[in-house]
Short mmCIF file of C-alpha atoms in Angstrom, two decimals:
data_model
loop_
_atom_site.label_atom_id
_atom_site.label_comp_id
_atom_site.label_asym_id
_atom_site.label_seq_id
_atom_site.Cartn_x
_atom_site.Cartn_y
_atom_site.Cartn_z
CA MET A 43 73.99 -32.47 37.18
CA VAL A 44 71.64 -34.69 35.16
CA TYR A 45 70.42 -33.01 31.76
CA ALA A 46 67.62 -34.76 29.85
CA GLY A 47 68.07 -37.32 32.09
CA THR A 48 70.34 -39.30 29.61
CA MET A 49 73.44 -36.90 30.59
CA ILE A 50 75.89 -35.65 33.53
CA GLY A 51 77.47 -32.59 33.38
CA TYR A 52 79.35 -30.07 35.04
CA GLY A 53 79.14 -26.14 35.01
CA PRO A 54 75.88 -24.64 34.09
CA TYR A 55 75.78 -21.29 32.84
CA HIS A 56 73.05 -19.77 31.44
CA ASP A 57 72.36 -19.28 27.74
CA LYS A 58 70.27 -16.46 25.25
CA TYR A 59 70.26 -17.32 22.30
CA ALA A 60 69.77 -14.80 19.10
CA SER A 61 66.20 -15.71 18.95
CA GLY A 62 65.32 -14.62 22.06
CA ARG A 63 65.52 -18.42 23.56
CA GLU A 64 67.48 -18.97 26.57
CA GLY A 65 68.21 -21.56 28.58
CA ASP A 66 70.73 -23.54 31.17
CA CYS A 67 73.39 -25.51 29.51
CA PRO A 68 76.36 -27.44 31.17
CA ILE A 69 79.96 -26.44 29.78
CA VAL A 70 80.89 -29.85 29.54
CA ALA A 71 78.87 -32.72 29.10
CA LEU A 72 78.80 -36.71 28.40
CA SER A 73 76.13 -39.52 27.49
CA SER A 74 76.28 -42.88 26.34
CA ARG A 75 74.41 -43.73 23.85
CA ALA A 76 73.65 -46.78 22.19
CA GLN A 77 76.41 -46.85 19.24
CA TYR A 78 78.58 -44.52 21.01
CA ILE A 79 79.57 -41.70 24.22
CA SER A 80 79.32 -38.52 23.39
CA LEU A 81 81.45 -35.27 25.15
CA TYR A 82 79.85 -31.70 24.66
CA VAL A 83 81.99 -29.40 25.27
CA ALA A 84 80.68 -25.53 25.59
CA GLY A 85 83.26 -22.79 23.92
CA SER A 86 84.97 -21.17 21.62
CA ARG A 87 88.50 -21.07 20.19
CA ASN A 88 89.23 -18.22 17.96
CA GLY A 89 85.99 -17.85 17.14
CA LYS A 90 85.48 -21.89 16.22
CA PRO A 91 84.09 -24.05 18.55
CA ILE A 92 86.32 -26.24 20.51
CA ALA A 93 85.23 -29.36 19.69
CA GLU A 94 86.11 -28.39 15.88
CA ALA A 95 89.62 -26.87 17.25
CA ALA A 96 91.00 -29.51 18.20
CA LYS A 97 89.80 -32.52 15.99
CA ALA A 98 93.40 -32.98 14.75
CA LYS A 99 94.93 -34.36 18.03
CA LEU A 100 91.17 -36.36 19.29
CA GLY A 101 92.10 -39.81 17.84
CA LYS A 102 90.01 -41.94 16.67
CA VAL A 103 86.84 -39.97 17.10
CA SER A 104 84.04 -38.31 14.58
CA VAL A 105 83.69 -34.22 16.18
CA GLY A 106 80.61 -32.01 15.78
CA LYS A 107 80.20 -28.08 16.54
CA ALA A 108 80.32 -28.92 20.14
CA CYS A 109 80.40 -32.39 20.46
CA ILE A 110 82.81 -35.73 20.25
CA ARG A 111 81.70 -38.96 19.43
CA PHE A 112 84.02 -42.03 20.46
CA LYS A 113 83.14 -45.74 20.96
CA ARG A 114 85.69 -46.86 23.20
CA LEU A 115 87.77 -44.58 25.67
CA ALA A 116 91.25 -45.97 24.31
CA ASP A 117 89.93 -44.66 21.22
CA LEU A 118 89.58 -41.02 23.03
CA ASP A 119 92.91 -38.79 23.68
CA VAL A 120 91.97 -38.19 26.88
CA PRO A 121 94.96 -35.56 28.07
CA ALA A 122 93.71 -33.67 24.22
CA ALA A 123 89.91 -33.32 25.28
CA ARG A 124 90.58 -32.53 29.23
CA ALA A 125 92.87 -29.66 27.73
CA GLY A 126 89.70 -28.67 25.88
CA SER A 127 87.54 -29.37 28.32
CA ARG A 128 89.92 -26.93 31.03
CA PHE A 129 89.33 -24.42 27.92
CA GLY A 130 85.90 -24.16 27.94
CA ALA A 131 85.02 -25.07 31.61
CA ALA A 132 87.38 -21.37 32.22
CA ARG A 133 85.69 -19.59 29.17
CA GLN A 134 82.39 -20.27 29.85
CA TRP A 135 81.73 -20.04 26.12
#
């Protein structure tokens, strides 16, 4: 699916926030930006967002709560990112 016209994503799930706001989000999404590529992974492992939990294994990347940013695919440890993405898809946050 395409989200916001700039992102391709897989596995929509419906989420409801504590504020009462709700909406559909992808479990895994990819977006190309001017300076980098962003991989978004929804979900948590042991109470920590998957991207943050896997940060040390992902290679030459910048990590936010659910976002993994890299300049070139060669900078990303693809098997580690794939493992985290599969965990997120299986758990659906």
